[in-house]
Coordinates of C-alpha atoms in Angstrom, one line a residue:
Chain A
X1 CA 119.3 114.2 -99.7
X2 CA 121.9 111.3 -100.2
X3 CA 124.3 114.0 -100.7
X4 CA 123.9 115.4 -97.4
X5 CA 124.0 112.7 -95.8
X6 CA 127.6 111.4 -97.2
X7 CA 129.0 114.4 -96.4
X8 CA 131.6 114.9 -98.8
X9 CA 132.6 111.6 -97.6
X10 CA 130.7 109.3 -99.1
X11 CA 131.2 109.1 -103.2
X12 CA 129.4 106.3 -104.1
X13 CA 126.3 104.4 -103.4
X14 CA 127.9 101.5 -101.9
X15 CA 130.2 103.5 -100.0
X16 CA 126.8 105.5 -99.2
X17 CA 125.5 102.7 -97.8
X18 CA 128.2 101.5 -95.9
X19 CA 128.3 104.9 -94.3
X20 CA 124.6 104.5 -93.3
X21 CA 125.4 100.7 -92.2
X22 CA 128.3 101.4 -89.6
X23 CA 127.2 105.0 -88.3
X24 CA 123.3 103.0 -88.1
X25 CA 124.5 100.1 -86.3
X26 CA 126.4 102.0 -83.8
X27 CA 123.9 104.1 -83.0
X28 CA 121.7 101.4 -82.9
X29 CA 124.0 99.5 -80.9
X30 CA 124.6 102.5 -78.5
X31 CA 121.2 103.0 -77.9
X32 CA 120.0 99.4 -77.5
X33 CA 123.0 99.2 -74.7
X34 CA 121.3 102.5 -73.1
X35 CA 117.9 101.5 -72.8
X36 CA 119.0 97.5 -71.6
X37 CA 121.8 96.9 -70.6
X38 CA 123.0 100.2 -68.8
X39 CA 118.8 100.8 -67.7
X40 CA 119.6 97.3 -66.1
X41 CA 123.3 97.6 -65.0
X42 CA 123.4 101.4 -63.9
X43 CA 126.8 102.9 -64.8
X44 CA 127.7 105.3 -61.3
X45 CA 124.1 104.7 -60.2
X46 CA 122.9 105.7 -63.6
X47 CA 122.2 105.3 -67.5
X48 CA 125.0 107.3 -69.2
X49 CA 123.5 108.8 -72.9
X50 CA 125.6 106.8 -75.4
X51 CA 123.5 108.5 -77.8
X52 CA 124.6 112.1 -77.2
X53 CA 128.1 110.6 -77.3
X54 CA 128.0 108.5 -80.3
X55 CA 126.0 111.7 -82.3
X56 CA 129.1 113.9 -80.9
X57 CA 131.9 111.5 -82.2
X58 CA 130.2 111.3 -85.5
X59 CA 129.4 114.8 -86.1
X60 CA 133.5 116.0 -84.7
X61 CA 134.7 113.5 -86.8
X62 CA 132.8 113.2 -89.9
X63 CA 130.7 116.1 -90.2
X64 CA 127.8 118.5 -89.8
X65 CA 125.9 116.4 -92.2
X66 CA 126.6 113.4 -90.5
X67 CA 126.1 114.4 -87.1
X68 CA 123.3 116.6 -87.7
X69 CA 121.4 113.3 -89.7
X70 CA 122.8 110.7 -86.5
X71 CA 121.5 113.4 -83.7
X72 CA 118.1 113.4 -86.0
X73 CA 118.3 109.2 -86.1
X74 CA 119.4 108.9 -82.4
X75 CA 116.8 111.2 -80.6
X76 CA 114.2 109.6 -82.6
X77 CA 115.0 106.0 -81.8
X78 CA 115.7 106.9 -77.8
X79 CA 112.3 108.7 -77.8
X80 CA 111.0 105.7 -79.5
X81 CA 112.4 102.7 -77.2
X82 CA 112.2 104.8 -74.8
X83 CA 109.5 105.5 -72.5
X84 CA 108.9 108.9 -72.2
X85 CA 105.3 110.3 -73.2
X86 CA 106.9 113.5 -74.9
X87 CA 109.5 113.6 -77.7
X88 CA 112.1 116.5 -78.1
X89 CA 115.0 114.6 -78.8
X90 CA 115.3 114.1 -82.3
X91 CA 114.7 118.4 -82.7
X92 CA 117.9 118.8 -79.3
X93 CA 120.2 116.0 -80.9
X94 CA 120.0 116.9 -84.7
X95 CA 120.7 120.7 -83.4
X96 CA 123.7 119.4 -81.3
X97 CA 125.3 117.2 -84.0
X98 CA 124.9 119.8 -86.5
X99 CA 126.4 122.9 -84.6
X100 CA 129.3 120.5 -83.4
X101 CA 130.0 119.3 -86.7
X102 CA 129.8 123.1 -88.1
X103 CA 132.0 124.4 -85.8
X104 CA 134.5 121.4 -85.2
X105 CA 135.1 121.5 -88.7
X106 CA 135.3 125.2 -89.3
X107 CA 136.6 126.5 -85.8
X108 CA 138.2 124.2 -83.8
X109 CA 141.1 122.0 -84.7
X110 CA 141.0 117.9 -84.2
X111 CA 142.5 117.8 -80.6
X112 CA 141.0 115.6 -77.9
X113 CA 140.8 118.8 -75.3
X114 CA 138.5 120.2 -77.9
X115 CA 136.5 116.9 -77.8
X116 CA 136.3 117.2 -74.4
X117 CA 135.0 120.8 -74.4
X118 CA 132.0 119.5 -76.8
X119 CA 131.1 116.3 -74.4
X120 CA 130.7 119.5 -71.7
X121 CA 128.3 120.9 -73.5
X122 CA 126.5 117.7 -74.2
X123 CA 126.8 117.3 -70.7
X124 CA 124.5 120.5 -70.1
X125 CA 122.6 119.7 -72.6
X126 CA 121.7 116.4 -71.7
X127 CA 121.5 117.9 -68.1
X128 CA 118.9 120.5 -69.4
X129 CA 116.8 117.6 -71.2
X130 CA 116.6 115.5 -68.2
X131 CA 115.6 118.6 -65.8
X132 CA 112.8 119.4 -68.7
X133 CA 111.6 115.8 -68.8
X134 CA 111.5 115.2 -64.9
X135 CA 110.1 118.3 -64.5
X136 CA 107.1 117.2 -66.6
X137 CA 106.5 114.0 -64.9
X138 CA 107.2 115.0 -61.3
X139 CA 105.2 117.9 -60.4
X140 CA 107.5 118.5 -56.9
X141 CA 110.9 117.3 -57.5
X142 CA 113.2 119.7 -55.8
X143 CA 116.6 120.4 -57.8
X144 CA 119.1 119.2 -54.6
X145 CA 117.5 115.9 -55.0
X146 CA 117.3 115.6 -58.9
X147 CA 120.7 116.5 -59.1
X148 CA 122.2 114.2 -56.1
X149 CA 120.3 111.1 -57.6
X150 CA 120.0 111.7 -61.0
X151 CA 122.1 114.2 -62.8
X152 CA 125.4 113.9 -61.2
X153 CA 125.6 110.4 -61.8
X154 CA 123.8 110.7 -65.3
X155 CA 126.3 113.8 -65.9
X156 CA 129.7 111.8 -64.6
X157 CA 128.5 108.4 -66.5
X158 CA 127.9 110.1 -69.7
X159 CA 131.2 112.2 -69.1
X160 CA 133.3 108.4 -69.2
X161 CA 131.4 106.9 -71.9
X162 CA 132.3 109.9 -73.7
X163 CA 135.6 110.0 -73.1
X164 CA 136.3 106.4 -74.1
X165 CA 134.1 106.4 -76.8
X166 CA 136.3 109.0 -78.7
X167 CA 138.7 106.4 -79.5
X168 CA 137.0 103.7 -81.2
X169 CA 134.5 106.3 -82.9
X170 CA 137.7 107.6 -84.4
X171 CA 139.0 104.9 -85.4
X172 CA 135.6 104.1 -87.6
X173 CA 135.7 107.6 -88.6
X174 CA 139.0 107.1 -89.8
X175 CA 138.3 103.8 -91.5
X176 CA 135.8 105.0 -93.3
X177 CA 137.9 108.2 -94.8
X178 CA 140.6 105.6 -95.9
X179 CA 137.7 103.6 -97.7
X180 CA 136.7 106.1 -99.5
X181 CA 140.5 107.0 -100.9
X182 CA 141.2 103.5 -101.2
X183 CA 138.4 103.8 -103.6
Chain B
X1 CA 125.3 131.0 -87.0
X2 CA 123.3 133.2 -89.8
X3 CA 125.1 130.4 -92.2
X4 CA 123.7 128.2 -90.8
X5 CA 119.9 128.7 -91.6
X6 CA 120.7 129.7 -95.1
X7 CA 121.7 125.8 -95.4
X8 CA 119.1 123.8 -97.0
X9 CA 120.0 120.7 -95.3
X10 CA 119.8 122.0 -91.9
X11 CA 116.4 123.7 -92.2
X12 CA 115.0 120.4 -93.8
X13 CA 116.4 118.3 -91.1
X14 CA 115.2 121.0 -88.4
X15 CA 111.9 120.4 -90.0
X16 CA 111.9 116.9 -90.4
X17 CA 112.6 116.7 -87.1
X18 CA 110.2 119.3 -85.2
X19 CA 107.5 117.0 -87.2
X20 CA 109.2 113.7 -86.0
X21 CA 109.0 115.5 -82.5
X22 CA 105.4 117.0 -82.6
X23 CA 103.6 114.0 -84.1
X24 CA 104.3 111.9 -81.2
X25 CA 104.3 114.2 -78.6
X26 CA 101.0 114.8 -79.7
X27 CA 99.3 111.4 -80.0
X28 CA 101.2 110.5 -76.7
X29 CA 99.5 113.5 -75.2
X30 CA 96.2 112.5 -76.7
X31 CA 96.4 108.9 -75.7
X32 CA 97.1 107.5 -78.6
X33 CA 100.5 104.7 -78.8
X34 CA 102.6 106.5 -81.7
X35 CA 103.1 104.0 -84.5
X36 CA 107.1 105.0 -84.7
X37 CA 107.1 103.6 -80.8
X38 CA 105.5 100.7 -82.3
X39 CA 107.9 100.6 -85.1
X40 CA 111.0 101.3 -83.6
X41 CA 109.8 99.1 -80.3
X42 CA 109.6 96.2 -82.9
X43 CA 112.5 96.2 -84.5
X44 CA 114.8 97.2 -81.4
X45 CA 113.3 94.3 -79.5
X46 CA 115.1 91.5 -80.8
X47 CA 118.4 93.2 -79.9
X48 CA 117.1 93.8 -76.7
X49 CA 116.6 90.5 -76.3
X50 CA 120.4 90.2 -77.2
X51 CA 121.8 92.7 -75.1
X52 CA 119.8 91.1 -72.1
X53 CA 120.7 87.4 -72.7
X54 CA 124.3 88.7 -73.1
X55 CA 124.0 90.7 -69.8
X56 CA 122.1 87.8 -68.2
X57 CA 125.3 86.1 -69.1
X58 CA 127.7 88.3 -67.8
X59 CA 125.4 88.7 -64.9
X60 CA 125.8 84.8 -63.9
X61 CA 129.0 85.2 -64.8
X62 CA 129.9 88.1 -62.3
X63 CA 127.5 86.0 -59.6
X64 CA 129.6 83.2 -59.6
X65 CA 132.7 84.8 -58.4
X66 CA 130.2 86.9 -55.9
X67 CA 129.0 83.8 -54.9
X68 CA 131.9 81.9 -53.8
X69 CA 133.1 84.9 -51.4
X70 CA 129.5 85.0 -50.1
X71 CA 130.2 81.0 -49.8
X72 CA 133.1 81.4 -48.2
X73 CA 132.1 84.1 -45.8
X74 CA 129.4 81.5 -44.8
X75 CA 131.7 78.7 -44.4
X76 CA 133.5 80.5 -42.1
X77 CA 130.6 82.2 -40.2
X78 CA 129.3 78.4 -40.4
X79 CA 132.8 76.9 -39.1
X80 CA 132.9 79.8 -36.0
X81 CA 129.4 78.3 -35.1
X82 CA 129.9 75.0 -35.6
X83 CA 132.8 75.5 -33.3
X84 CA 130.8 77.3 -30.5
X85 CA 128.6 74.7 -30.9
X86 CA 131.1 71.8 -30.3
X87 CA 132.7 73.6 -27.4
X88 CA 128.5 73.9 -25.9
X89 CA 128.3 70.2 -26.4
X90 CA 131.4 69.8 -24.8
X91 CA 130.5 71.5 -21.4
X92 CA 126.7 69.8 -21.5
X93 CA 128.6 67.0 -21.9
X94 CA 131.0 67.4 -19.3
X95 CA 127.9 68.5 -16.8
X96 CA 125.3 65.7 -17.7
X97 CA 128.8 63.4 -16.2
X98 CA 129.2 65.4 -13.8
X99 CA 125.3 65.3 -13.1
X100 CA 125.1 61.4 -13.6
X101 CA 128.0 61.2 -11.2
X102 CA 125.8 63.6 -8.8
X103 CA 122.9 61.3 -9.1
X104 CA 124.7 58.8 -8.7
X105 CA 126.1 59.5 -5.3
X106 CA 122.5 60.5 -4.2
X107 CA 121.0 57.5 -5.4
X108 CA 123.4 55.3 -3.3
X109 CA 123.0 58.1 -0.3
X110 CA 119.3 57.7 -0.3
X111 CA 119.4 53.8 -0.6
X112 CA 122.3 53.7 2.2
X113 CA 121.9 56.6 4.3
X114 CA 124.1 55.5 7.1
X115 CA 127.0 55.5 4.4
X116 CA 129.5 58.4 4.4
X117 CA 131.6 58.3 1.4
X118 CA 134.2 60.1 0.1
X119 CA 133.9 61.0 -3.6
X120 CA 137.2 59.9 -5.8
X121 CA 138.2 60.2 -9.7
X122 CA 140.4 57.7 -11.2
X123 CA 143.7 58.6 -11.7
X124 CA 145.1 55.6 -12.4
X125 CA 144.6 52.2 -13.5
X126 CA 146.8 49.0 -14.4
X127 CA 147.5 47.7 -17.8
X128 CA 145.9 45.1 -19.5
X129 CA 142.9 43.5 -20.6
X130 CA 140.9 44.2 -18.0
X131 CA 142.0 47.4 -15.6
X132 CA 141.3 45.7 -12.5
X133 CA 143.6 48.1 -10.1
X134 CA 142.6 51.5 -9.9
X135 CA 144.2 54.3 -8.6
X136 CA 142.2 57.0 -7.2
X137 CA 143.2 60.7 -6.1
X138 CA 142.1 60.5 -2.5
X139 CA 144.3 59.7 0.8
X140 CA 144.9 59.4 4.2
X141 CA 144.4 63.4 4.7
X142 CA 140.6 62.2 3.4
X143 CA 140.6 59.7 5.8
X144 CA 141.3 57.0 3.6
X145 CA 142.3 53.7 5.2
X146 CA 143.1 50.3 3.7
X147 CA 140.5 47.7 3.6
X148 CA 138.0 50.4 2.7
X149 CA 135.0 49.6 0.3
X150 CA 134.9 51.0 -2.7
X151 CA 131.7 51.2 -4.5
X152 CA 129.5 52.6 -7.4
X153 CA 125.8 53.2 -8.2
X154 CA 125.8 49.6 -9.6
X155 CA 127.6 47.8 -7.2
X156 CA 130.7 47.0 -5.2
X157 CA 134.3 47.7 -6.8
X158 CA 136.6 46.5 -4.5
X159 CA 138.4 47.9 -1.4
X160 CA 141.2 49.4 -0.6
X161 CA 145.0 47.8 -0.5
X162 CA 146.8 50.6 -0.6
X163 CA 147.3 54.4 0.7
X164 CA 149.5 57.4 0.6
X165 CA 148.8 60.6 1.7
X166 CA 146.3 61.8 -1.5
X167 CA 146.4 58.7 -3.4
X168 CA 145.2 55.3 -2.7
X169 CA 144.8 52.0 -5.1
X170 CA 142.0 50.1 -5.1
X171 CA 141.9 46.1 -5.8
X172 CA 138.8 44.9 -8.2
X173 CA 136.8 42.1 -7.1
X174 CA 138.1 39.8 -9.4
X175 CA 141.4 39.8 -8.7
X176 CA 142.5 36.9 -6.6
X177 CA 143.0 38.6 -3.6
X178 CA 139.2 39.5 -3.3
X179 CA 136.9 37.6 -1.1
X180 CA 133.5 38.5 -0.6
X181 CA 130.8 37.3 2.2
X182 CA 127.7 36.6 -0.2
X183 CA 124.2 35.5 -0.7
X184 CA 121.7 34.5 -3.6
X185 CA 118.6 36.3 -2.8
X186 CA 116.2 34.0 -4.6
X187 CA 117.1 30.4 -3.3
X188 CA 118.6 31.8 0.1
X189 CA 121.9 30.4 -0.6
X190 CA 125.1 32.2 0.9
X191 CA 128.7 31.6 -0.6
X192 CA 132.3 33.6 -0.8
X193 CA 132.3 35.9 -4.2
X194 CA 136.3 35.3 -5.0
X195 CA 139.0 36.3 -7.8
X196 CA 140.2 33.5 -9.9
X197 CA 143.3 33.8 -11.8
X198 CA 141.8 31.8 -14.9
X199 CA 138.7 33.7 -14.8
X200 CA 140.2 37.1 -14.5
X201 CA 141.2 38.0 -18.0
X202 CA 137.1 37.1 -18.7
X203 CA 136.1 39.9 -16.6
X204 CA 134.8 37.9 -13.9
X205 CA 134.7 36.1 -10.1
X206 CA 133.3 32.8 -8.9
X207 CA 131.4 32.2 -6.3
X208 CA 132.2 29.0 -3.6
X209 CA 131.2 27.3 -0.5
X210 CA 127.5 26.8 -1.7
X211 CA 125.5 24.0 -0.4
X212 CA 125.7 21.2 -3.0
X213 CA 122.2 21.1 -3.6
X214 CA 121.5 24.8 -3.6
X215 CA 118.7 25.7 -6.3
X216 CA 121.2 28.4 -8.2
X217 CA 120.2 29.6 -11.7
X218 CA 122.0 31.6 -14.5
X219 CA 120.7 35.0 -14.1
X220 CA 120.6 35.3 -10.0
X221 CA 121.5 37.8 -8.8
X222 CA 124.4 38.4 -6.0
X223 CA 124.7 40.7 -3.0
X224 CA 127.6 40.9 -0.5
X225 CA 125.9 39.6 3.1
X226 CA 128.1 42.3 5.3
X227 CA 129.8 39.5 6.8
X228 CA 133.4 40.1 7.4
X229 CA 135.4 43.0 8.2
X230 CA 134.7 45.1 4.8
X231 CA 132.0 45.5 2.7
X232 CA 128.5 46.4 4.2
X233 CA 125.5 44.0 3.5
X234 CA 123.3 44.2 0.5
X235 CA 125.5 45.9 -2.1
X236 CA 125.2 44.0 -5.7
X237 CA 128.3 41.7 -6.9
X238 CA 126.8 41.2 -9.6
X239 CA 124.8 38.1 -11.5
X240 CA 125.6 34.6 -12.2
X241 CA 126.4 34.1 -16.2
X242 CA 127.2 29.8 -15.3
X243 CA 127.5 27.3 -13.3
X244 CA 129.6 24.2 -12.5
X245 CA 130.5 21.6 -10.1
X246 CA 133.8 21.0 -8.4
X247 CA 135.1 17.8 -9.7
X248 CA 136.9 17.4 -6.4
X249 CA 134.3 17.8 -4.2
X250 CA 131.3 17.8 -5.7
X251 CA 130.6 21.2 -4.3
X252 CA 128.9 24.0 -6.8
X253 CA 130.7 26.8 -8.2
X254 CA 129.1 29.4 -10.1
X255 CA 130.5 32.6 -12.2
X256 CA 129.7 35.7 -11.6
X257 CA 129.8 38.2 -13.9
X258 CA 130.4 41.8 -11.4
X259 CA 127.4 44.8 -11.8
X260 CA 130.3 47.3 -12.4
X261 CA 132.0 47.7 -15.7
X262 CA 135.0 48.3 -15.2
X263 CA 136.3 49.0 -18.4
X264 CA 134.3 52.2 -17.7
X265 CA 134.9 53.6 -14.3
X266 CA 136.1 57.7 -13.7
X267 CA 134.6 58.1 -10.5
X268 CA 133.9 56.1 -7.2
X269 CA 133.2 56.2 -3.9
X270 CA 134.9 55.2 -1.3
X271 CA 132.8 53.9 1.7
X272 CA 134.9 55.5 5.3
X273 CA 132.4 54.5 7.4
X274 CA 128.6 53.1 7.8
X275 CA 126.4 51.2 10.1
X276 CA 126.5 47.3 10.5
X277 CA 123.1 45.9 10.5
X278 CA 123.8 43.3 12.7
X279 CA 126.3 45.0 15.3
X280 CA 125.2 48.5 14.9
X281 CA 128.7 49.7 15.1
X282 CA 130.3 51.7 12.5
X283 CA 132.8 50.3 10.6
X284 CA 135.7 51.8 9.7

């Protein structure tokens, strides 16, 4: 299981570990910021996913192993600070980092319009979720409404994040390649 | 997308995480508080703690540059008041002289309602110590004539000496020109109310030709008898603050201090006419 989870990054156990330690503290960091600080200081009127961004970074940049493993760890600790009654998360996000991470490596070259075209289909996806889960706990929401007061502004703040996101997540990405061929 | 079910990894994860999905979905649904909540919730909540202290941070932070703009908007919302405020005070101010003044004049008119006055602001006075001429804004085309009195609610100010066509100046009674026909209610003693150089710069008159054993005390007080040619009978002069005898001869003199202030004088009036008590002619 180790294996899959380095990728073919990750050679050692220490550099395992090290993996596990950044990529776990971001996300932990990402979603700690979500369910706090952005849930206290809306972002465009709402609370941009850092988690869908951060799995998307890691699975473009490192991998289908990686990203499929951080959508799996993200969705499960948003479902589990969160507040939500129903969890679905962990099964959407380890389905999103995986495909991204499949096809980014095998289709699609490293360019940041490519990036971009993924965050648009984390976009929709994290449109769909949202739609599902208000739909569940309001029995008459009409769509007009959801989508002028929360998916817009969820969509467009997710959308930023994203975008600058890219940049440091590469960086780390990056970082952690060199480590392992400094090694 | 076939290659991608044949992976082992990805149909562990999936399954891994339709469990990690379904387990709490279903205790949530069944009322029961998942334990990964409980897990997850207790770990996570010491950096939620952190995030918030830091965004309580930046949040103070953020308020205090808010607050000063909110401050000064106030201030200035403050300073437009305070200014509205001042001017209101102003114009009560300028009405509750205009209503003493008012009352003033009624107050003499009732007491002395054969008087007909003529209302005059000072527009003028001589320098020095005390500002003992006066020049007021009314003339001969308000029927101004010299040798006019010139009085206030609290007393006589003097009379007349001078006037022009809208102006006229008024002498104080204690300059040395002044003379006065008066009496001392309480003993019944009658005297001249006078300027005296040396006494001038003090602020006051004496008062002479007193019979020299006239019971006078500090304190009396002094009203014009109506004697004479110009001021009417009964007005105050004012009160008697010592008294002295003549080493020449022997005779008492008293000073008196005058009723008005006239450090303090905007407005007067000036007596153009009024009944004698005696005569019951009009003066003037």
């Amino acid at each position: 299981m180790a294996k899959y989870v380095l990728g073919r990054h990750a050679q050692t156990r220490s550099e395992m570990l090290r993996h596990i330690g950044i990529i776990g503290g971001s996300l932990l960091l990402c979603s700690v910021l979500q369910v706090s600080f952005f849930a206290r200081y809306p972002f465009l009127g709402a609370t941009p996913d850092l988690i869908i961004c951060t799995v998307l970074c890691v699975s473009y940049f490192c991998g289908r192993y990686a990203g499929g493993i951080t959508g799996l760890a993200g969705g499960f600790l948003i479902e589990a600070i969160g507040t939500s009654g129903i969890t679905l998360l962990p099964v959407i996000y380890f389905l999103f980092g995986y495909v991204v991470g499949f096809y980014s490596r095998a289709v699609i070259q490293k360019r940041y319009s490519s990036y971009l075209f993924y965050l648009g289909i984390a976009l929709a996806i994290r449109a769909t979720v949202t739609v599902l889960y208000a739909a569940l706990t309001y029995r008459n929401l009409s769509l007009p409404t959801l989508l002028i007061h929360t998916l817009l502004p969820e969509a467009a703040g997710t959308a930023i994040a994203g975008a600058i996101l890219y940049v440091p997540m590469q960086l780390l990405c990056r970082l952690l390649k060199r480590k392992r061929t400094g090694a | 997308m076939k290659k991608i079910f044949q992976n082992k990894f990805f149909v562990i994860c999936l399954c891994i995480a339709v469990v990690i999905s379904a387990v709490p979905s279903t205790l949530a649904l069944m009322g029961y508080r998942s334990l990964s909540k409980s897990i997850v919730g207790t770990v996570t909540a010491p950096l939620q703690w952190c995030v918030t202290v830091v965004g309580n941070a930046f949040e103070g932070f953020g308020r205090y540059f808010s607050s000063v703009d909110l401050l000064i908007e106030k201030n200035e919302a403050l300073e437009e008041e305070n200014q509205e405020l001042r001017e209101q005070i102003d114009r009560a101010e300028l009405l509750e002289r205009e209503n003493e003044r008012l009352r003033a004049y009624l107050e003499i008119k009732s007491q002395y309602p054969s008087f007909r006055m003529e209302e005059a602001m000072v527009i003028g006075h001589s320098a020095g110590n005390y500002a003992t001429h006066y020049t007021l804004n009314r003339g001969t085309i308000h029927g101004i004539a010299v040798n006019m009195p010139v009085i206030v609610r609290e007393g006589i100010v003097g009379y007349v000496t001078d006037v022009g066509l809208n102006w006229c100046m008024v002498s104080t009674l204690i300059e040395t020109e002044s003379s006065v026909g008066a009496y001392i209610p309480r003993p019944g003693v009658t005297g001249i109310v006078s300027g005296d150089y040396t006494l001038r710069d003090e602020g006051v008159c004496k008062i002479s030709y007193m019979d020299q054993n006239a019971d006078i005390a500090v304190g009396d007080k002094v009203y014009s008898t109506g004697t004479g040619s110009v001021y009417p009978a009964d007005l105050c002069i004012g009160e008697i603050v010592s008294i002295d005898v003549d080493e020449y001869s022997r005779a008492l003199v008293a000073t008196v201090r005058p009723a008005v202030d006239f450090t303090d004088l905007q407005w007067m009036m000036i007596l153009t006419g009024y009944e004698k008590q005696s005569g019951g002619g009009m003066a003037s």
